[in-house]
Amino acid sequence: MNSILKGLFAFILIIIAFTKAHAQNPVIQTKYTADPAPLVYHDTVFLYTSHDEDDAFGFKMQNWLLYTSTDMVNWTEHGEIASLKDFKWVPYDNGAWAPQCVQRNGKFYLYCPMPNGVGIGVLVADSPYGPFKDPIGKPLVKQNNQDIDPTVLIDDDGQAYLYWGNPNLFYVKLNQDMISYSGEIIKDPSIAKVEGKPDAFHYQEGPWAFKRKGKYYMAYASTCCPEGIGYAMSDNPTGPWVYKGSIMDGDKRSSGNHPGIVDYKGNSYLFGFNYNIMKQTMAKHYERRSICIEKITYNADGTIQQLPFWSVAGVKQLVKLNPYTRVEAETIAYSEGLKTEKTTEWERNISWNKGNKIADRLYVSSINNGDYLKVQGVDLSSGVSSVEVNVAALHGGKIEIHVDQLNGPLLGSINIDRSGEGDLFKTITTPVRSMTGTHDLYFVFKGEKDLFYFDWWKFNKKL
């Protein structure tokens, strides 16, 4: 019996290890992210997020981040795109809550709430990557403590609407400039009502407004706590809203939630968050959240089929990744143990005379023995002869590239035999074994401590 139990235990460990190595949800692991605000623009999903700091006890949020993807599984970080410092009228350095970015007439408008009655601000940029600037120097909306969680819908007739609020839903008509509004702010009387249940209260916070096939939708965090994701529908952008059900029920594994929904390449996706990354190392509850994605399905009448709680598997990859052009190391499907950092390289190392800027670098950091990053669905159809990696050596170490599994076949091994060069990024080219086809690649890091910084990689085709 002992041998049977030992064998079963070993099998369970293998299954756990396999599942952990192949996990896709949460989709961001190098930072804590929440309040997803996806925007589809030019064949790319731009994912704007709030950012829980690594030492957050409650909500400790100082800036907003950006990630992009064209395949829904490999996400590239672009770092901080705005912060509370961009609003000169905000009196504190904590409170960068749930944003949303929308595009109109070649401009990008980032609506940002600050809690405690400070208001909802707006930033504007000429590019979805920023830089974002405050065009009005004051809150766009300032009523009371309910001024949080903005969402924007631009209707087919060109009229834009701004919605927000906890525990009530408010809305106002935005002007064409998207940085001012006309008319009165209206408190919606219908969103919390459920037919036949006069005492039911479903709407909580985190509204996400969108239009699909002539129907208006309002998804939201519902029925605290734990919060699920509910939704209502209407024939008009101003309601009345009719409760249609739960997209995802609340679950004790995640006290809060915040939906974001987009259509992309023929599919519909729900974004939200859980606490799974934090719970890998912490026993108590802290506000350190991680964004997840699931595919959603609409019924013929436009209603949404209910989903179970966030899966481990996540969503399917839509297109293959091209490895023959420079791939940023912070393009990741899944990782363990890693962080990202940003630095600026200058011509001279003299604080009062830096000279010209060489580069702004965002790179993978906190690399230690056994850490890894996975890139999914890499198209090696043209074959490979060598790999280039751009790194800055701290104590030095090794990168092993494994195929399809964390301990799968070894495609190549890059020795980083330098040390004490953490401020000098250099490119190392190393031969790899011949291989074709589409594969998941695992960049596994080996060494003793603080190995190196990792900026980008690229494969060279087989001649």
XYZ file of C-alpha atoms in Angstrom:
463
model
C 0.000 0.000 0.000
C 2.848 2.379 0.844
C 4.369 1.966 -2.601
C 0.983 2.609 -4.233
C 0.476 5.773 -2.168
C 3.993 6.959 -2.906
C 3.430 6.385 -6.608
C 0.121 8.225 -6.514
C 1.712 11.117 -4.616
C 4.522 11.327 -7.163
C 1.973 11.339 -9.986
C 0.026 14.168 -8.316
C 3.227 16.193 -7.959
C 3.953 15.723 -11.644
C 0.441 16.866 -12.569
C 0.754 19.928 -10.294
C 4.136 20.816 -11.752
C 2.847 20.380 -15.314
C -0.229 22.522 -14.647
C 1.827 25.227 -12.965
C 4.311 25.345 -15.818
C 1.557 25.605 -18.422
C -0.735 28.048 -16.592
C -1.937 31.084 -18.558
C -4.186 32.779 -15.987
C -3.288 35.193 -14.545
C -1.816 36.627 -17.738
C 0.581 39.068 -16.013
C 2.974 37.634 -13.418
C 5.850 40.144 -13.140
C 3.701 42.828 -11.492
C 0.411 42.917 -9.628
C -2.266 44.302 -11.964
C -5.982 44.965 -11.603
C -8.935 46.815 -13.146
C -8.307 45.748 -16.758
C -9.299 48.227 -19.480
C -8.777 46.606 -22.897
C -8.805 48.698 -26.086
C -8.627 47.210 -29.583
C -6.686 49.451 -31.959
C -4.945 48.608 -35.266
C -5.093 44.822 -34.831
C -3.644 44.994 -31.307
C -5.197 44.697 -27.857
C -3.971 47.511 -25.620
C -4.516 46.494 -22.005
C -4.441 49.429 -19.584
C -4.303 48.411 -15.928
C -4.093 49.749 -12.443
C -1.070 48.563 -10.467
C -0.951 47.165 -6.939
C 2.470 47.685 -5.390
C 4.395 44.606 -4.241
C 4.091 45.633 -0.566
C 0.405 46.637 -0.718
C -1.586 45.846 2.433
C -4.793 47.548 1.324
C -4.970 49.523 -1.910
C -1.544 50.985 -2.689
C -1.760 52.248 -6.253
C 0.375 55.036 -7.691
C 0.380 54.620 -11.478
C -1.179 52.961 -14.510
C 0.489 50.358 -16.754
C 0.141 49.208 -20.360
C 0.448 45.746 -21.938
C -0.174 44.730 -25.562
C -0.867 41.512 -27.437
C -1.816 40.356 -30.915
C -2.395 36.726 -29.929
C -4.094 36.999 -26.473
C -1.518 34.816 -24.693
C 1.880 36.510 -25.106
C 1.667 39.942 -23.453
C 4.323 42.639 -23.838
C 4.752 45.143 -21.031
C 5.276 48.808 -21.868
C 5.661 49.989 -18.299
C 4.095 53.001 -16.632
C 2.103 55.151 -19.039
C 0.660 57.593 -16.469
C 0.710 58.278 -12.741
C -0.883 60.467 -10.102
C 1.975 62.917 -10.675
C 0.422 63.736 -14.067
C -2.465 65.393 -12.218
C -1.054 68.437 -10.412
C -4.337 68.898 -8.539
C -4.255 65.476 -6.836
C -3.134 65.987 -3.216
C -1.674 62.513 -2.530
C 0.540 59.783 -4.005
C -1.794 56.796 -3.506
C -5.096 56.315 -5.315
C -4.499 55.479 -8.998
C -7.693 53.445 -9.298
C -9.524 51.790 -12.233
C -8.967 53.639 -15.570
C -10.264 53.330 -19.116
C -8.703 54.517 -22.382
C -10.756 55.274 -25.508
C -9.757 56.458 -28.973
C -11.438 59.211 -30.915
C -10.310 61.163 -33.986
C -6.684 60.141 -33.622
C -6.485 61.037 -29.928
C -6.413 58.728 -26.923
C -8.272 59.697 -23.761
C -7.361 58.052 -20.453
C -10.027 58.515 -17.775
C -8.571 58.114 -14.300
C -10.400 58.105 -10.960
C -8.918 59.187 -7.655
C -10.835 58.144 -4.503
C -11.992 60.118 -1.462
C -13.910 62.720 -3.421
C -10.923 64.018 -5.398
C -12.664 63.306 -8.699
C -12.207 61.752 -12.128
C -9.482 63.214 -14.328
C -8.678 62.813 -18.004
C -5.347 62.598 -19.824
C -4.825 62.912 -23.584
C -2.174 61.501 -25.943
C -1.514 61.278 -29.676
C -0.539 57.617 -29.335
C -1.961 54.707 -27.335
C 1.527 54.396 -25.777
C 1.475 57.991 -24.553
C 2.858 60.319 -23.388
C -0.389 61.343 -21.704
C -0.949 64.944 -20.572
C -3.620 66.651 -18.464
C -5.457 69.053 -20.831
C -7.705 70.786 -18.289
C -5.701 70.899 -15.040
C -8.678 69.970 -12.876
C -11.159 67.109 -12.374
C -13.501 66.393 -15.255
C -16.062 65.143 -12.710
C -16.084 66.021 -9.022
C -19.175 65.220 -6.952
C -18.449 63.038 -3.950
C -16.849 59.785 -2.795
C -18.769 57.826 -5.435
C -16.674 59.309 -8.254
C -14.719 56.169 -9.152
C -14.493 53.549 -11.923
C -15.165 55.552 -15.113
C -16.205 53.843 -18.355
C -16.889 55.500 -21.711
C -19.179 54.533 -24.597
C -19.093 56.374 -27.937
C -22.381 55.655 -29.683
C -22.892 55.230 -33.436
C -24.266 58.775 -33.718
C -21.051 60.183 -32.242
C -22.456 60.997 -28.809
C -20.100 59.887 -26.026
C -21.220 58.932 -22.532
C -19.216 58.765 -19.324
C -20.502 56.359 -16.655
C -19.106 55.751 -13.159
C -19.951 55.133 -9.519
C -20.080 52.988 -6.385
C -22.646 51.991 -5.135
C -24.773 53.978 -7.625
C -24.352 54.403 -11.370
C -24.034 57.946 -12.716
C -23.680 59.163 -16.280
C -23.197 62.351 -18.259
C -22.939 63.266 -21.947
C -19.415 64.102 -23.033
C -18.789 66.816 -25.597
C -16.994 66.167 -28.881
C -13.690 67.228 -27.287
C -14.012 64.318 -24.777
C -12.591 66.519 -22.013
C -15.796 68.370 -21.061
C -19.488 67.538 -20.753
C -22.910 69.067 -21.305
C -26.069 68.788 -19.273
C -26.642 67.474 -15.804
C -25.011 64.485 -14.161
C -27.735 61.868 -13.836
C -28.022 59.141 -11.232
C -29.433 56.063 -12.962
C -32.510 54.710 -11.164
C -32.698 51.312 -12.881
C -29.370 49.484 -12.715
C -29.871 47.986 -9.246
C -33.400 46.757 -9.864
C -34.199 43.095 -10.482
C -37.676 42.229 -11.694
C -39.674 40.501 -8.967
C -36.997 41.190 -6.357
C -37.463 44.755 -5.113
C -34.803 44.357 -2.402
C -32.143 42.829 -4.670
C -29.044 44.919 -5.239
C -26.777 43.651 -7.981
C -24.792 46.640 -9.207
C -21.833 47.402 -6.957
C -19.041 49.184 -8.863
C -16.655 48.852 -11.812
C -19.068 49.491 -14.713
C -18.003 48.608 -18.270
C -20.263 49.993 -21.014
C -20.295 48.741 -24.601
C -22.574 48.259 -27.594
C -22.943 45.094 -29.649
C -25.362 44.378 -32.508
C -27.621 47.273 -31.589
C -27.857 46.355 -27.898
C -26.297 48.327 -25.041
C -24.533 46.436 -22.250
C -23.455 47.428 -18.781
C -21.217 44.836 -17.115
C -20.104 45.487 -13.541
C -18.791 44.092 -10.303
C -21.869 42.767 -8.521
C -23.134 41.871 -5.068
C -20.212 42.456 -2.704
C -18.597 40.479 -1.166
C -17.066 38.463 -2.816
C -17.931 40.352 -5.980
C -19.009 38.533 -9.106
C -19.528 40.028 -12.562
C -23.109 40.787 -13.499
C -24.587 42.603 -16.460
C -27.651 44.464 -17.656
C -28.903 45.354 -21.139
C -30.821 48.230 -22.646
C -32.148 49.567 -25.948
C -30.705 52.983 -25.102
C -27.347 54.238 -23.806
C -29.127 55.970 -20.916
C -31.223 52.978 -19.867
C -33.407 51.789 -18.385
C -31.105 48.838 -17.699
C -32.590 45.368 -17.330
C -30.626 42.882 -15.254
C -29.791 39.797 -17.328
C -27.735 37.661 -15.003
C -24.255 36.746 -13.888
C -21.316 36.463 -16.266
C -19.258 35.028 -13.421
C -20.399 34.382 -9.867
C -18.439 35.698 -6.947
C -15.969 33.311 -5.379
C -14.259 33.324 -1.981
C -10.896 33.105 -3.786
C -11.330 36.701 -5.008
C -13.030 39.359 -2.902
C -13.343 41.944 -5.683
C -13.676 42.127 -9.448
C -13.716 44.581 -12.338
C -14.798 43.591 -15.872
C -13.482 44.713 -19.230
C -15.022 43.254 -22.404
C -13.908 43.511 -26.050
C -14.396 41.749 -29.369
C -11.138 40.823 -31.096
C -10.415 38.752 -34.201
C -13.857 37.133 -34.185
C -13.924 36.341 -30.468
C -15.296 38.064 -27.378
C -13.216 38.283 -24.237
C -13.877 39.027 -20.594
C -11.055 40.529 -18.531
C -11.032 40.610 -14.729
C -8.722 39.608 -11.895
C -7.992 37.174 -9.109
C -5.412 36.885 -6.329
C -3.638 33.712 -7.438
C -0.113 35.127 -7.810
C -0.240 36.684 -4.349
C -1.568 33.453 -2.843
C 1.439 31.512 -4.106
C 3.459 33.110 -1.291
C 1.015 34.731 1.167
C -1.504 33.175 3.560
C -3.470 36.306 4.519
C -5.427 38.668 2.282
C -3.675 41.633 0.679
C -4.790 43.814 -2.221
C -2.300 42.389 -4.714
C -4.346 41.354 -7.721
C -3.628 39.735 -11.080
C -5.520 40.084 -14.368
C -7.201 37.074 -16.002
C -8.964 36.528 -19.335
C -11.738 34.194 -20.507
C -13.571 33.847 -23.816
C -17.274 34.634 -23.594
C -20.183 33.403 -25.728
C -23.362 35.273 -26.652
C -26.718 33.616 -27.115
C -28.930 34.377 -30.121
C -30.859 36.989 -28.110
C -27.656 38.783 -27.109
C -27.484 37.484 -23.569
C -24.148 36.182 -22.283
C -23.529 32.595 -21.258
C -22.315 32.288 -17.692
C -18.696 31.309 -17.046
C -17.178 29.384 -14.152
C -14.590 31.166 -12.025
C -11.312 32.066 -13.750
C -9.717 28.973 -15.249
C -6.025 28.113 -15.103
C -5.854 27.450 -18.852
C -7.107 30.874 -19.945
C -7.723 31.471 -23.660
C -6.344 30.022 -26.903
C -3.574 31.631 -28.910
C -4.837 33.393 -32.060
C -1.653 33.790 -34.137
C 1.873 32.437 -33.950
C 4.787 34.466 -32.614
C 7.551 35.495 -35.028
C 10.978 34.745 -33.448
C 13.071 36.133 -36.330
C 12.612 39.761 -35.324
C 13.589 41.272 -31.992
C 11.273 40.016 -29.246
C 11.260 41.959 -25.994
C 12.087 39.740 -23.023
C 9.063 41.225 -21.263
C 6.867 39.507 -23.879
C 5.627 36.673 -21.701
C 2.893 34.040 -21.695
C 3.818 32.856 -18.195
C 6.730 33.255 -15.806
C 7.944 32.376 -12.331
C 10.013 34.546 -10.014
C 10.624 37.440 -12.392
C 10.041 41.192 -12.263
C 10.480 44.007 -14.771
C 12.304 47.303 -14.453
C 12.846 50.406 -16.549
C 15.986 52.501 -16.826
C 17.448 55.193 -19.055
C 20.920 54.789 -20.518
C 22.922 57.994 -20.998
C 26.011 58.826 -23.006
C 28.020 59.720 -19.904
C 27.842 58.581 -16.299
C 28.079 62.105 -14.891
C 24.979 63.277 -13.056
C 25.302 66.927 -14.082
C 26.391 66.201 -17.662
C 24.778 62.986 -18.899
C 25.035 63.835 -22.571
C 22.637 62.285 -25.066
C 20.126 59.598 -24.182
C 21.168 56.181 -25.554
C 17.964 54.281 -24.789
C 15.012 53.828 -22.479
C 15.094 50.161 -21.543
C 12.346 48.026 -20.061
C 13.758 44.612 -19.194
C 13.253 41.469 -17.138
C 14.918 41.596 -13.705
C 15.040 39.699 -10.394
C 16.445 36.721 -12.303
C 17.643 33.928 -10.043
C 18.359 30.222 -10.352
C 15.310 28.237 -11.491
C 13.260 31.237 -12.585
C 11.830 31.026 -16.090
C 9.665 32.710 -18.673
C 7.470 30.966 -21.228
C 6.711 32.267 -24.718
C 3.853 30.400 -26.372
C 3.328 29.328 -29.973
C 6.679 30.347 -31.471
C 6.832 29.778 -35.241
C 10.157 28.128 -36.102
C 9.038 27.087 -39.585
C 12.117 28.649 -41.233
C 14.452 26.714 -38.957
C 17.031 28.126 -36.541
C 20.800 28.340 -36.536
C 21.544 30.620 -33.587
C 19.941 32.831 -30.973
C 20.829 36.370 -29.937
C 20.139 37.608 -26.405
C 20.699 41.099 -25.065
C 21.663 41.037 -21.392
C 23.476 43.003 -18.704
C 25.480 40.679 -16.434
C 25.265 41.076 -12.658
C 26.903 37.893 -11.320
C 26.439 36.030 -14.600
C 24.828 32.675 -15.280
C 23.151 30.732 -18.051
C 19.953 30.720 -20.120
C 18.643 27.312 -21.153
C 15.977 27.298 -23.858
C 13.693 24.268 -23.465
C 11.027 23.211 -25.942
C 7.322 22.625 -25.146
C 7.835 21.860 -21.450
C 9.789 23.382 -18.599
C 12.084 20.337 -18.647
C 11.589 19.597 -22.334
C 14.278 19.062 -24.969
C 17.123 21.577 -24.870
C 17.169 23.841 -27.925
C 20.233 25.771 -26.804
C 22.194 27.109 -23.856
C 23.631 30.632 -23.591
C 26.520 31.190 -21.202
C 26.710 34.661 -19.708
C 30.204 34.437 -18.287
C 30.643 38.112 -17.500
C 29.932 39.772 -14.143
C 29.846 43.267 -12.707
C 28.277 44.716 -15.862
C 24.723 45.308 -14.707
C 24.728 48.732 -16.346
C 26.079 47.542 -19.723
C 23.744 45.722 -22.105
C 25.528 43.455 -24.600
C 24.332 41.052 -27.278
C 25.487 37.423 -27.138
C 25.018 35.097 -30.134
C 25.012 31.329 -29.527
C 24.423 28.366 -31.901
C 21.318 26.254 -31.259
C 20.250 22.816 -32.466
C 18.221 22.529 -35.655
C 14.466 22.647 -35.169
C 11.325 23.556 -37.100
C 7.605 23.707 -36.344
C 5.606 25.664 -33.785
C 6.686 25.318 -30.159
C 6.348 26.820 -26.720
C 9.754 28.032 -25.548
C 10.888 28.142 -21.934
C 13.801 30.435 -21.115
C 15.110 28.832 -17.911
C 17.708 30.719 -15.880
C 20.579 28.995 -14.090
C 23.225 30.315 -11.711
C 23.846 31.248 -8.106
C 22.407 34.732 -7.424
C 21.242 37.934 -9.135
C 22.199 36.596 -12.527
C 21.605 39.329 -15.111
C 19.073 41.657 -16.713
C 17.380 40.374 -19.884
C 16.309 42.920 -22.518
C 15.459 41.034 -25.746
C 16.038 37.920 -27.838
C 15.958 36.904 -31.511
C 16.506 33.707 -33.527
C 18.455 33.593 -36.752
C 17.105 31.431 -39.568
C 18.812 28.315 -40.776
C 20.638 29.092 -44.048
